[in-house]
Amino acid sequence: MQRRGFIKGLGAGSLAVGSLAGGIGSARAKAEHKWKMVTTWPKNFPGLGTGANNLASLIGEMSGGRIEIRVFGAGELVPAFEIFDAVSRGTAEIGHGSAYYWKGKSEAAQFFSTVPFGLTAQEMNGWIYHGGGLELWTELYAKFGLVPAPAGNTGVQMGGWFNKEINSVEDLKGLKMRIPGLGGEVLARAGGTPVNLPGGELFTALQNRTIDATEWVGPYNDLAFGLYKAAKYYYYPGWHEPGTILEAMVNKQVYDALPADLQSIVMNACKVVNQDMLAEYTARNPVALQTLITKHNVELRRFPDDVILKLRALSDEVVAEIAQKDDFSSKVYSSYKKFLSQSKEWSGTTELTYLRARDQA
Ligand code: CA
């Protein structure tokens, strides 16, 4: 809060991130690049917003102060869902969001965020870094004057907050739910009405019954928004978001003009934050879930098997249809599908078998 007050007290564009981060010391070089980072998250929001802050601080530290980044929360410089355009046109040099928000720009973008019943966080990193994913993502964003990098992952999310029980596929009919990306399309085919809202608007929409249900992220984030005060049932698993990547996007002209060492610093800082955020969620989610259950009397529910099976079948349809949209989407789909198929076999042999064995008393 102190930091926030400090930011407010200063004129725009005059701020050094080193002083924000608590002082890097007199050895800091004078900033050669002063950047603005726009984000889709409320300022300082746990995990997502703080992950963006960490990325900004880390780039500042690793570059010895040569790059200074001032972070803006959703709506501070531009609205949440306008950050893609803002970085593309150079209003801000860097952004932090998630690629499925940009499906209006390209359907294929959704593969670089998450896909219903798709890759887990660990598998996503495999595809992105070593399976051809990042090359495809880079090719796509270059068309918009952007350079992308994974910069965070939530792990498997939760199914969401509901005020009525979901006991059968019928219960999804007419359900107005905030659920972005492909998960929303799947819900539509199951008879529901998906809506997309930025995180900061979820609580009010749910409380006012503008929506019947919402998903957000997982216990750590959902607790922070107080969603338990506006809905009774907390469903799992997050079939629609099995390992969502948060992205950094840098204006391509700005990035290309950087010397090679600073380019490496930006990309490697993203890599550090990508892993660190997943570690943070892994540590915080179980604790937050216990708080929700024991302190706030939240009723935890698992989606019935027949609901999951139906959603799974619809997801396969929806995801396969993206491949028909255009040649590039088809290329991304093929790459993703191939990786998913080999991951299923490997993860089934190792992770799944191991987790089942560990669960047995
Ligand atoms: Ca979500």
JSON list of C-alpha atoms in Angstrom, two decimals, residues 47 50-51 54-55 58 125 129 151-154 220 269-284:
[
{"chain": "A", "resi": 47, "resn": "GLY", "atom": "CA", "xyz": [-0.31, -14.18, -8.24]},
{"chain": "A", "resi": 50, "resn": "THR", "atom": "CA", "xyz": [2.18, -9.55, -8.39]},
{"chain": "A", "resi": 51, "resn": "GLY", "atom": "CA", "xyz": [3.64, -11.83, -11.09]},
{"chain": "A", "resi": 54, "resn": "ASN", "atom": "CA", "xyz": [7.89, -9.42, -10.31]},
{"chain": "A", "resi": 55, "resn": "LEU", "atom": "CA", "xyz": [8.59, -9.47, -14.02]},
{"chain": "A", "resi": 58, "resn": "LEU", "atom": "CA", "xyz": [13.35, -8.69, -12.29]},
{"chain": "A", "resi": 125, "resn": "ASN", "atom": "CA", "xyz": [5.98, -25.68, -20.97]},
{"chain": "A", "resi": 129, "resn": "TYR", "atom": "CA", "xyz": [9.83, -24.34, -25.06]},
{"chain": "A", "resi": 151, "resn": "ALA", "atom": "CA", "xyz": [5.37, -15.35, -18.09]},
{"chain": "A", "resi": 152, "resn": "GLY", "atom": "CA", "xyz": [3.36, -17.31, -15.56]},
{"chain": "A", "resi": 153, "resn": "ASN", "atom": "CA", "xyz": [1.10, -20.33, -15.19]},
{"chain": "A", "resi": 154, "resn": "THR", "atom": "CA", "xyz": [-1.80, -20.97, -12.84]},
{"chain": "A", "resi": 220, "resn": "TYR", "atom": "CA", "xyz": [-5.68, -18.44, -3.93]},
{"chain": "A", "resi": 269, "resn": "ALA", "atom": "CA", "xyz": [13.17, -12.87, -16.79]},
{"chain": "A", "resi": 270, "resn": "CYS", "atom": "CA", "xyz": [9.91, -14.07, -18.38]},
{"chain": "A", "resi": 271, "resn": "LYS", "atom": "CA", "xyz": [11.13, -17.66, -18.01]},
{"chain": "A", "resi": 272, "resn": "VAL", "atom": "CA", "xyz": [11.89, -17.14, -14.32]},
{"chain": "A", "resi": 273, "resn": "VAL", "atom": "CA", "xyz": [8.47, -15.60, -13.65]},
{"chain": "A", "resi": 274, "resn": "ASN", "atom": "CA", "xyz": [6.78, -18.34, -15.67]},
{"chain": "A", "resi": 275, "resn": "GLN", "atom": "CA", "xyz": [8.17, -20.98, -13.33]},
{"chain": "A", "resi": 276, "resn": "ASP", "atom": "CA", "xyz": [7.93, -18.93, -10.16]},
{"chain": "A", "resi": 277, "resn": "MET", "atom": "CA", "xyz": [4.24, -18.17, -10.57]},
{"chain": "A", "resi": 278, "resn": "LEU", "atom": "CA", "xyz": [3.41, -21.86, -10.95]},
{"chain": "A", "resi": 279, "resn": "ALA", "atom": "CA", "xyz": [5.43, -22.59, -7.80]},
{"chain": "A", "resi": 280, "resn": "GLU", "atom": "CA", "xyz": [3.52, -19.87, -5.97]},
{"chain": "A", "resi": 281, "resn": "TYR", "atom": "CA", "xyz": [0.12, -21.27, -7.00]},
{"chain": "A", "resi": 282, "resn": "THR", "atom": "CA", "xyz": [1.23, -24.76, -6.07]},
{"chain": "A", "resi": 283, "resn": "ALA", "atom": "CA", "xyz": [2.11, -23.52, -2.58]},
{"chain": "A", "resi": 284, "resn": "ARG", "atom": "CA", "xyz": [-0.82, -21.14, -1.97]}
]
